[in-house]
Structure formats: C-alpha cells, structure tokens
Coordinates of C-alpha atoms in Angstrom, one line a residue:
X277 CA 38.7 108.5 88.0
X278 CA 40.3 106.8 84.8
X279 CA 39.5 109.7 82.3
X280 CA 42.4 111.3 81.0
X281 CA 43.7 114.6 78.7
X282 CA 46.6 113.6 75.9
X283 CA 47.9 117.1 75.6
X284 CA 48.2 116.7 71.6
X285 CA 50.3 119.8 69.8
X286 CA 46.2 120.2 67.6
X287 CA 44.6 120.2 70.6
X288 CA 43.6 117.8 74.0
X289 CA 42.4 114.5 73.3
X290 CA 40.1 112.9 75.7
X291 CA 40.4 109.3 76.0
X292 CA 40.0 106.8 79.3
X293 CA 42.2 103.9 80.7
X294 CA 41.5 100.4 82.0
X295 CA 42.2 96.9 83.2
X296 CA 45.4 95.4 82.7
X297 CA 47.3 93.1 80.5
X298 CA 48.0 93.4 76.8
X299 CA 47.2 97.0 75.7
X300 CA 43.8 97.2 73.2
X301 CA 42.7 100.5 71.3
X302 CA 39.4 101.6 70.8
X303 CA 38.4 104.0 68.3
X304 CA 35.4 104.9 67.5
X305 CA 33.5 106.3 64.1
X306 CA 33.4 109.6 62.5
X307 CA 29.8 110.3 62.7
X308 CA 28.6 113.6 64.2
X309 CA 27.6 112.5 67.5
X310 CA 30.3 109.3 67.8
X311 CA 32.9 109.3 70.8
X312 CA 34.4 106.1 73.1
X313 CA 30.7 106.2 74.0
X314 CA 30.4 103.3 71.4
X315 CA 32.3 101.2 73.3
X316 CA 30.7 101.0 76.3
X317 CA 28.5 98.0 75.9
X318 CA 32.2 96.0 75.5
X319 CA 35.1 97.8 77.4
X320 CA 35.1 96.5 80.9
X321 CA 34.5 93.2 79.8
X322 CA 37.8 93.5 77.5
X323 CA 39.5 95.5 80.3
X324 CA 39.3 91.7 82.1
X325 CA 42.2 90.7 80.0
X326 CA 43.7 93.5 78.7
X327 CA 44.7 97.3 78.9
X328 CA 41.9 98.8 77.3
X329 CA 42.5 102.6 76.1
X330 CA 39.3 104.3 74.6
X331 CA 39.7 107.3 72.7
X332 CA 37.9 110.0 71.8
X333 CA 39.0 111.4 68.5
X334 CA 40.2 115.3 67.6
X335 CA 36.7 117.3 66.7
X336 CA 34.5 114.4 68.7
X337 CA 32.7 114.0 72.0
X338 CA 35.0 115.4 74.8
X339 CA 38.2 116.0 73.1
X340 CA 39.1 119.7 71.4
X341 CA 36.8 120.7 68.2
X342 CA 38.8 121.8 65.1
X343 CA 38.3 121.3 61.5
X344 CA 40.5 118.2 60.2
X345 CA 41.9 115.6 57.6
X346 CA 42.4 111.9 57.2
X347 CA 46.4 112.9 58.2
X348 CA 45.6 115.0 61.0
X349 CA 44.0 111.9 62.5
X350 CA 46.4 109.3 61.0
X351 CA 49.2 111.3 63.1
X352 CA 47.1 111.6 66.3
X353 CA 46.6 107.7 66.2
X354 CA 50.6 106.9 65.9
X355 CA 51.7 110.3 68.2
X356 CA 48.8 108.9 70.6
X357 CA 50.2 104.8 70.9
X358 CA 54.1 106.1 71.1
X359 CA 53.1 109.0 74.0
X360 CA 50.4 107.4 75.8
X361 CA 50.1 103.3 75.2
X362 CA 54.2 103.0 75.0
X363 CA 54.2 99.7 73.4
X364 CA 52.7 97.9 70.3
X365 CA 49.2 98.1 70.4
X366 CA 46.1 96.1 68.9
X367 CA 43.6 98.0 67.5
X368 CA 39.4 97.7 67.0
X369 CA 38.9 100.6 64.5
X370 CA 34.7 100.8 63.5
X371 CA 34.1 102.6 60.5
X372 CA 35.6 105.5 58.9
X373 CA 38.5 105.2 61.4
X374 CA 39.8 102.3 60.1
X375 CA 41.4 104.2 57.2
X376 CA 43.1 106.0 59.8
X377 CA 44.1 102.8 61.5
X378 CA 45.3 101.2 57.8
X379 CA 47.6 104.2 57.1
X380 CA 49.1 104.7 60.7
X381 CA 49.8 101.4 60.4
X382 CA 51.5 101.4 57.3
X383 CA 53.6 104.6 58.4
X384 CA 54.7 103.2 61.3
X385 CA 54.0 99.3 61.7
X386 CA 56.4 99.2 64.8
X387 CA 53.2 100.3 66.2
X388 CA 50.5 98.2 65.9
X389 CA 50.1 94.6 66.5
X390 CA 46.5 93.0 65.1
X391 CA 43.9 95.1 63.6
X392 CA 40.2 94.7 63.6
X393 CA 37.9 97.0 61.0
X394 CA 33.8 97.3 62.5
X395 CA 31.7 97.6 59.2
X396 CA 34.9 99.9 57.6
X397 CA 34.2 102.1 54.9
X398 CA 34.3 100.6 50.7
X399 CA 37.5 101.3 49.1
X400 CA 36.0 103.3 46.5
X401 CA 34.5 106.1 48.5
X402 CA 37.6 106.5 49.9
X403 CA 38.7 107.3 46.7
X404 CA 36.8 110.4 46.5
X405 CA 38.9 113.2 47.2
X406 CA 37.5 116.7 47.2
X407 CA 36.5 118.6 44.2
X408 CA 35.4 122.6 44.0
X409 CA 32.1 122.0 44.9
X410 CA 33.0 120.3 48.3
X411 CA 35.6 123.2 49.3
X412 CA 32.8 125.2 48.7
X413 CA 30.7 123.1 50.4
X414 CA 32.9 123.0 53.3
X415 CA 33.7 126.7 53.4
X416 CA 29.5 127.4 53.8
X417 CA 29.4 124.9 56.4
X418 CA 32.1 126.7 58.2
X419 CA 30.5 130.4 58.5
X420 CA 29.7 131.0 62.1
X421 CA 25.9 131.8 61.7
X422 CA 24.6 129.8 58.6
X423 CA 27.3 126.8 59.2
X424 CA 26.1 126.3 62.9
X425 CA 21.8 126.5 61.6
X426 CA 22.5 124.0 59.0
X427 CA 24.8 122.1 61.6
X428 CA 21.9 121.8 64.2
X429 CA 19.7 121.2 62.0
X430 CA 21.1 117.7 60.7
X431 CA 22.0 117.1 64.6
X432 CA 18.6 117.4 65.9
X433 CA 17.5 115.3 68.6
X434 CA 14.6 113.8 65.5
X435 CA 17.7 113.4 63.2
X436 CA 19.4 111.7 65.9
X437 CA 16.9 109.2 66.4
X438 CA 16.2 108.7 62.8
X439 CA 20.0 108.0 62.1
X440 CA 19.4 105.1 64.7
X441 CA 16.2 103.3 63.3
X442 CA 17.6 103.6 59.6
X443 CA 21.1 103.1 59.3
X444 CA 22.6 102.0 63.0
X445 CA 20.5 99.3 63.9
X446 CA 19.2 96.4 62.3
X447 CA 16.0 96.0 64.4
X448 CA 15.4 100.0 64.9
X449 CA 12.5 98.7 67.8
X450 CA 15.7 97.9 69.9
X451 CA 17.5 101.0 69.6
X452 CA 19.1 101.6 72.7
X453 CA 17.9 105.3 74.1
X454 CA 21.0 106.1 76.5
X455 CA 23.0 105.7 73.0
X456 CA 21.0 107.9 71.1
X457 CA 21.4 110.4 74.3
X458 CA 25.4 110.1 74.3
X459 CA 25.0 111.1 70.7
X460 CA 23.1 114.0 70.6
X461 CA 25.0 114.9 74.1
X462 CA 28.2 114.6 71.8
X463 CA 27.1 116.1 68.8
X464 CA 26.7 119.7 71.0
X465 CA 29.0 119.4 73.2
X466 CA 31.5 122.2 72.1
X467 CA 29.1 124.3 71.1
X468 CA 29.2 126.1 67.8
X469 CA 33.0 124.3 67.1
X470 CA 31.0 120.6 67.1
X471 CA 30.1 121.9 63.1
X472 CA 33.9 121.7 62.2
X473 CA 34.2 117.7 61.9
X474 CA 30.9 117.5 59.9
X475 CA 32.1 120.3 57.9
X476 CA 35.5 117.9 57.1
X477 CA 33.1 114.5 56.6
X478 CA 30.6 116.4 54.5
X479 CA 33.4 118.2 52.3
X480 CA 35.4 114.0 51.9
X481 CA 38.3 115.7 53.7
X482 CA 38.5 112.7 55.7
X483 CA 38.6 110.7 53.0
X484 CA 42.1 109.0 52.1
X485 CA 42.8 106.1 49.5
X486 CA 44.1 103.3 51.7
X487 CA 44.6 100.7 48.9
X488 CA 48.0 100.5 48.3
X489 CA 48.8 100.1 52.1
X490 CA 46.3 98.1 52.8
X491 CA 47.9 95.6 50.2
X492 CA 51.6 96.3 51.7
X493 CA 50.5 95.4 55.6
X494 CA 51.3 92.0 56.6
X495 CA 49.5 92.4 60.0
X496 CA 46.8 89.9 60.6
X497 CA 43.8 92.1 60.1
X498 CA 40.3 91.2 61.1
X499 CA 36.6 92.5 59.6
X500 CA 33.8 92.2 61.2
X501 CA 30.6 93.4 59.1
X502 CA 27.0 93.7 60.6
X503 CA 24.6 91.1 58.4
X504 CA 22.2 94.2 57.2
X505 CA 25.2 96.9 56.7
X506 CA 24.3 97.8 53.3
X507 CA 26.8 96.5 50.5
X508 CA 28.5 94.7 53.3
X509 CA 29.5 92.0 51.5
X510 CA 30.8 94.0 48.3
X511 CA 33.0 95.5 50.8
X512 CA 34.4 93.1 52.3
X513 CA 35.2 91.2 48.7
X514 CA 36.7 94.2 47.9
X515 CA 39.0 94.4 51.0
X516 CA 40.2 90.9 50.9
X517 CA 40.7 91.1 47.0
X518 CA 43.2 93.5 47.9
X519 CA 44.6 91.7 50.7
X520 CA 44.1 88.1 50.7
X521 CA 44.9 87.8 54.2
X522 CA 42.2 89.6 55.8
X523 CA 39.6 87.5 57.4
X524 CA 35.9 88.4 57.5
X525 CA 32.8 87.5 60.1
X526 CA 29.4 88.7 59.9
X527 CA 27.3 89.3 62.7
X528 CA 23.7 88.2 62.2
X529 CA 21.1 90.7 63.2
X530 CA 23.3 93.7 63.6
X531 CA 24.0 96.3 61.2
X532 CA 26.6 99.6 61.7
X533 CA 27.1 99.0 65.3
X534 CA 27.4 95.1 66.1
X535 CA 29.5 95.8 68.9
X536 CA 26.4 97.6 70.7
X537 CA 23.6 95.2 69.0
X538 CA 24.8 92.2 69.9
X539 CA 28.0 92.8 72.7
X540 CA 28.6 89.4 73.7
X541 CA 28.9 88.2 69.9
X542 CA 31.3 90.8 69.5
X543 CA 33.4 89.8 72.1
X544 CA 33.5 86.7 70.9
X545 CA 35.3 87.4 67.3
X546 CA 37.4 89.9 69.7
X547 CA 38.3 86.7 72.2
X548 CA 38.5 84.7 68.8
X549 CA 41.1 86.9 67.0
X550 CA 43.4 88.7 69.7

C-alpha cells in the first residue's frame, strides 16, 4: 500500500513511503542487482521516528531501465527531494551513490540537511573518467544480443552468490539468502533493459570527481565504513583530509553492507548522528 511511481521527465522512479516525523532518504548502491531492497533490515525501525522515503534509483530494481550518468542521477536525487519529500531532507547514501548525494548537495544545499556515506567509493576512482576503450566498451555492452549474453552471464544466480561471500559480507557463512534473492530478482527484472546500468558502471560513466564539493559543503556529514571493506581506512583518510569535518565509524564484523550485517549497530550511528 505505501509503494509509490515519481513520474520523472527520464523515466518512473519507484520508491516507498513511511512513518512519520523528520523526512530521511534512503538510497541505495549501484550494483547490478541493488534497489531499496538494501534497506529493509533498517527502515521500519527508522520509520519509528521519522519519514522514511526509500528509493529505487533510474536503471535499478523496479524503477524504468535506461542507460545513465553520474548527472542523470545527481538531478533525479534534487528533482526527487523538491517534488516528492518537499522539505530539507537527510540523507543515508551507501556506496557509489554518495557521489550523487555530495554533488546534489553541493548544487542545491537548500536541500539536504545531514548526510551519511555507507562504505562510499575512494576519491580517486572517482577520478576516472572514461577513455576510448570504455565507450567502446560500453557500446558492446549495449548491442541487444551480445550485450544482454555477456549481461547474464555476470548476473547469474552463481555470480550472485559469489558477489555475496567475497565482497558483501564479512563472514560469507551468514549471508543472508532472501538478499541474494532480491538481487538476482532485481538484476532481471526489466528484462533485456537491466544490461543498461552495468553497461554505464562498467564503461565509469557514473563516475564523477566529487572533491572539490566535497571540500566546499559545510553540512555535517557522517561515514560509516564496514571493518573488512577493503582500503577502508585509506578511504576514509582520504575523505576527511579533504574535509576535516567529516566524522568516521567502523562497524566491526561487517564489510560493504553493515547496514544488513549488523542492523541494530547501524541504527545506532543512525540514532547517534541524526
């Protein structure tokens, strides 16, 4: 009953609404297979106290698939806070998407209130911009027949599982199985369109060097880092080295998804900081 279209002028976002009180965003990471799904070990427990909006972004889970960039989604984040939320906003960004989060924010900071970055990505991959051989990369990925067989082939329900034991989870014995489903479930769902967000990932479209308005924001930003995310710390350094303001926790025993490893943790730093 609380899922809901934003009719976007790229395309319908999906996203759900609940609780009430102080309005919180939840976006999730760019991974093929990631939607609001993420959140689910943590929403109705913030929706106690607050507003709690959970997004599904353009080319992911149940909103419309198309093939994107880091300003695509940087625009959908501000158009989707002014249309839909109405009022300043705090945000809990994980991964990739809090690049997004840092430049809507520093487009339009009228918008956002306090930030928190899940495991985000290092400063200097988001650097990388795209060279020939990604355009060609992308452009293969994007033929109908060849793009979609080397789309499901990275998307396979084994891949699926393996991207949980290796890089998601810090003890990969306690990977949660109705996770892994939603992911796979997500990662298809669309049909031959799902290949158009890898195709953007893959090909660093998404990518967008956030350093200078990461060092120009003067909201009070929050990271929280999984203990085993690998160069964690590096990253972290590197973030608050550009902005000493930024506060750091680690989560022990978690890796890329603390907020689905260890839930109650998480919303502890999330009580903590908003």
């Amino acid at each position: 009953s609380n899922d809901n279209y934003f009719e976007w002028r790229f395309g319908n976002i999906y996203y759900t609404k609940k609780g009430t009180g102080s309005p919180i965003l939840l976006i999730h990471d760019t991974l093929p297979g990631a939607s609001g799904y993420e959140w689910s070990k943590i929403e109705d427990e913030l929706a106690i106290d607050h507003t709690v909006y959970t997004v599904d972004l353009l080319g992911c889970g149940r909103s419309d698939k198309s093939s994107n960039t880091n300003f695509v989604y940087v625009q959908m984040i501000s158009d989707f806070i002014k249309k839909i939320i109405g009022q300043k906003t705090d945000v809990i960004a994980s991964g990739f998407s809090g690049s997004f989060v840092t430049m809507a924010c520093h487009n339009e900071k009228e918008l956002f209130n306090k930030i928190m970055l899940v495991n985000p990505p290092s400063l200097t991959q988001l650097k990388q911009m795209p060279n020939r051989k990604d355009r060609l990369l992308k452009a293969a990925l994007e033929i109908p027949i060849f793009g979609t067989l080397v789309y499901h082939m990275i998307v396979s329900r084994d891949n699926i599982n393996n991207l949980f034991i290796e890089k998601m989870y810090y003890n990969p014995f306690h990977v949660d199985n109705q996770m892994a489903d939603a992911y796979y479930e997500a990662a298809h769902k669309g049909g031959y369109y799902t290949r158009f967000l890898y195709s953007s990932l893959a090909a660093k479209y998404i990518n967008i060097n956030i350093c200078h308005a990461l060092k120009a924001l003067d909201n009070s930003i929050y990271i929280v880092e999984g203990e085993t995310e690998p160069n964690g710390k590096a990253v972290t350094d590197d973030y608050c080295a550009t902005n000493p303001a930024i506060e750091v926790s680690i989560l022990k025993e978690t890796k890329h998804l603390p907020h689905v490893e260890a839930p109650e943790a998480f919303l502890e730093q999330v009580k903590i900081f908003f």
